[in-house]
mmCIF file of C-alpha atoms in Angstrom:
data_model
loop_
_atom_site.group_PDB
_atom_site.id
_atom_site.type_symbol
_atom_site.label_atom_id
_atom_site.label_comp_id
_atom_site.label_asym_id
_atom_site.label_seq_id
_atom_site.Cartn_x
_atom_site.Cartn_y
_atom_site.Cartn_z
ATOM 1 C CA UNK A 11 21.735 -11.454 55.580
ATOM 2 C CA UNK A 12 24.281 -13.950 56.948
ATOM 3 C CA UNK A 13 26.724 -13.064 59.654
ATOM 4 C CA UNK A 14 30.155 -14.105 60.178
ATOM 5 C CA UNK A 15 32.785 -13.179 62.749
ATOM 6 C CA UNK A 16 36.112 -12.843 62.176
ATOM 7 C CA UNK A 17 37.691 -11.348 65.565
ATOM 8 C CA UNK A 18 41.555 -11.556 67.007
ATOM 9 C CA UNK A 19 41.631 -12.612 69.969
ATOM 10 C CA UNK A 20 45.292 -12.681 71.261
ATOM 11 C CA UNK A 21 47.146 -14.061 68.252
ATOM 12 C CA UNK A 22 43.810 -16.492 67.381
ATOM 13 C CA UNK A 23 41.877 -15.190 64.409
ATOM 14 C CA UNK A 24 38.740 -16.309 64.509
ATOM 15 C CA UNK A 25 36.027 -15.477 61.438
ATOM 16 C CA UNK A 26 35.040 -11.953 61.790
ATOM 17 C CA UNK A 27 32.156 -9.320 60.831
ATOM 18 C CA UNK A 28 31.298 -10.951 57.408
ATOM 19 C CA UNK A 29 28.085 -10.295 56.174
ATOM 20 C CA UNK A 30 26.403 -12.606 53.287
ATOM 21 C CA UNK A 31 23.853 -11.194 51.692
ATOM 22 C CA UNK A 32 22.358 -14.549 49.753
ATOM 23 C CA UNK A 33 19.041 -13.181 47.993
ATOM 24 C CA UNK A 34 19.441 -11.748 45.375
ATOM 25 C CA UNK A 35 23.738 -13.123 44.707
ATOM 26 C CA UNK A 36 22.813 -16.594 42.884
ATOM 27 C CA UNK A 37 20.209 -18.022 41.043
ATOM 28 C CA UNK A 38 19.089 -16.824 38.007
ATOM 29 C CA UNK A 39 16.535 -14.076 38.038
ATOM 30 C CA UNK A 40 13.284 -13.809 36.064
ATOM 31 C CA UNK A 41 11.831 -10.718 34.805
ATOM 32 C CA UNK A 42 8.290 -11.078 33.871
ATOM 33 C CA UNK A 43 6.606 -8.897 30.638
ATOM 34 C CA UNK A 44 4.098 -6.916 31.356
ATOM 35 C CA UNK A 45 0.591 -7.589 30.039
ATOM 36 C CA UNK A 46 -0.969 -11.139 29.175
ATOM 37 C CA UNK A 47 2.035 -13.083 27.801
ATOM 38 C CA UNK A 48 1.967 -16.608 28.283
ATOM 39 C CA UNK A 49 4.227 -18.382 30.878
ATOM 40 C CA UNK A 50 6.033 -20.511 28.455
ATOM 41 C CA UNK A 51 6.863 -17.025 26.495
ATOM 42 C CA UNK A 52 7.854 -14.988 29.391
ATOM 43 C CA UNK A 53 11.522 -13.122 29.190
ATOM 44 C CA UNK A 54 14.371 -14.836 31.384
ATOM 45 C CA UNK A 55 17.253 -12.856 32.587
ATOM 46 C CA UNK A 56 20.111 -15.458 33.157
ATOM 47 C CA UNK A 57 23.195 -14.075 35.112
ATOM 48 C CA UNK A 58 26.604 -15.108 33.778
ATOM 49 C CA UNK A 59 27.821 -18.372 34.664
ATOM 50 C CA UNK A 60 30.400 -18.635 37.036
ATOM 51 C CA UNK A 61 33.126 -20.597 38.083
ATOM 52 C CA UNK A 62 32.340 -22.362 41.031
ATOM 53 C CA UNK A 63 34.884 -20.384 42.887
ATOM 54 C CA UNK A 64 33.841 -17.014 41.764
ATOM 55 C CA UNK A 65 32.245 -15.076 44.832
ATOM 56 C CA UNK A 66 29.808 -12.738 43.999
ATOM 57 C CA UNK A 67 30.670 -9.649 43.864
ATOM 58 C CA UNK A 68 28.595 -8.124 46.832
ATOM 59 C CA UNK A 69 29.857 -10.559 48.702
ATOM 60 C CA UNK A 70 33.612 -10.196 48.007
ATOM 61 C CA UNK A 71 32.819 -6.091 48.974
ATOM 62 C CA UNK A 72 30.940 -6.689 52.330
ATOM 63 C CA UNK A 73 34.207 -9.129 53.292
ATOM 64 C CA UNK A 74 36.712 -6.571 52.312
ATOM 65 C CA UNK A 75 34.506 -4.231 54.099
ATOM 66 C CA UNK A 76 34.047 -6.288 57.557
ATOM 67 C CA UNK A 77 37.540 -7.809 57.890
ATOM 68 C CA UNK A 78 38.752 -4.246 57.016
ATOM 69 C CA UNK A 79 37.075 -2.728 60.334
ATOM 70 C CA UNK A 80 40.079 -4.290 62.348
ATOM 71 C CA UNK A 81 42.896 -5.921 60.148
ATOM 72 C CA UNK A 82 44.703 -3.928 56.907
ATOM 73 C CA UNK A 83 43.859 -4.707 53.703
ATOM 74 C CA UNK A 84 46.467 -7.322 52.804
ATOM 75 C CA UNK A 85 45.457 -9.304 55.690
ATOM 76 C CA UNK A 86 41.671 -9.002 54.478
ATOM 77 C CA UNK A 87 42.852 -9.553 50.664
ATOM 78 C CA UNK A 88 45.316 -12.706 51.355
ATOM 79 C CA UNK A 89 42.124 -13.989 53.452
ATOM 80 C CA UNK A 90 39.773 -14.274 50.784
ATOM 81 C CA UNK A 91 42.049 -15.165 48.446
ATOM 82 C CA UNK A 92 42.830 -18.267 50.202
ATOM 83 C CA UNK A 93 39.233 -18.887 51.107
ATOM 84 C CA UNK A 94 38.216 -18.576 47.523
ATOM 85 C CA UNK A 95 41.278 -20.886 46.584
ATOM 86 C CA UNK A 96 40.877 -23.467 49.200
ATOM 87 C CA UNK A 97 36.005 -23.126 48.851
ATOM 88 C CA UNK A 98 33.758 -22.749 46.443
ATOM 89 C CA UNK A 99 30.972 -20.322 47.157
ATOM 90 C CA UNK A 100 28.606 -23.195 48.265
ATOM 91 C CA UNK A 101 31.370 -24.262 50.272
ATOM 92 C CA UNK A 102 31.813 -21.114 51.448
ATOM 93 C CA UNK A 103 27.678 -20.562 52.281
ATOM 94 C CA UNK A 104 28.011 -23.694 54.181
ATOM 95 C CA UNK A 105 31.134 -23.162 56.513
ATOM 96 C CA UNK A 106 29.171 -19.661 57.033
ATOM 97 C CA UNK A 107 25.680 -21.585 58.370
ATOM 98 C CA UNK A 108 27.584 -24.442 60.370
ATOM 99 C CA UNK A 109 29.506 -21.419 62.407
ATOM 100 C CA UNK A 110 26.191 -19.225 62.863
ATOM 101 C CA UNK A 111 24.524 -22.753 64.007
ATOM 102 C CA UNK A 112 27.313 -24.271 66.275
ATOM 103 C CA UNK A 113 29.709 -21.042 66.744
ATOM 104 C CA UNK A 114 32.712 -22.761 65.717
ATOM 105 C CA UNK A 115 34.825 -21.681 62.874
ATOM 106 C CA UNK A 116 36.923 -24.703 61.508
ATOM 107 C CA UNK A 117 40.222 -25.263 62.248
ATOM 108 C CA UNK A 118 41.466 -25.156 58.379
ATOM 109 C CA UNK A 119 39.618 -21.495 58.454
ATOM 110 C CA UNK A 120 41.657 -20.395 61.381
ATOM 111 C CA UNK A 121 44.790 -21.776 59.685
ATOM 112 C CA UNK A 122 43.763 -19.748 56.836
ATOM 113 C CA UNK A 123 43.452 -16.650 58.861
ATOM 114 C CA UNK A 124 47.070 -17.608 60.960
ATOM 115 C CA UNK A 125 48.512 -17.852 57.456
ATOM 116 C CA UNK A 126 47.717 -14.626 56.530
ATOM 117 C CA UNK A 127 48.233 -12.989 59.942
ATOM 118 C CA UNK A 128 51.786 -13.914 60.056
ATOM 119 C CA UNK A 129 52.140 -13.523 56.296
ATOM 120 C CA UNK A 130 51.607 -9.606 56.822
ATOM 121 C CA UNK A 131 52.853 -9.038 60.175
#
């Protein structure tokens, strides 16, 4: 599970409480038969294929979720739909690591966040 912050602090949003739960959201899942059946034989479960801006599902819910602790829901919606407009997922995985690692959000992810702030104030 990845975390995220997305606080206001004065009138600076920074990224706040989103969680990214990764295993499990991409790849492509095998499901293995019971009994002796050969590997090359075995049953694959593919997921759907996405567009590279599609966020999982799970994902988009524990972001509504977080962001809608402390901002209303058309802050939190206008948010993600910029995000998901502006990153793909594996953009999106990435800006989330770099700000765990350093503990800086990017300025164009603040500017996203402004955006939206004074959008719905």
């Amino acid at each position: 599970m990845y975390i995220l912050s997305l606080i206001a602090f004065s009138r600076y949003i920074f990224i706040g409480t989103f969680l990214l739960i990764v295993s499990g959201v991409s790849g492509v899942t095998i499901a293995h038969a019971e009994g002796n059946t050969p590997a090359s034989q075995e049953p694959v479960k593919q997921e759907p294929v996405k567009p590279a801006n599609e966020y999982p599902q799970e994902v988009v819910r524990t972001f509504m979720k977080g962001c809608g602790f402390t901002n209303s829901k058309e802050f939190c919606t206008c948010s993600l739909d910029k995000l998901r407009s502006q990153y793909t997922f594996a953009e999106f995985l990435k800006i989330d690591t770099a700000a765990r690692e350093t503990k800086q959000v990017p300025k164009e992810v603040v500017d996203i966040f402004q955006s939206c702030r004074s959008k719905v104030s």
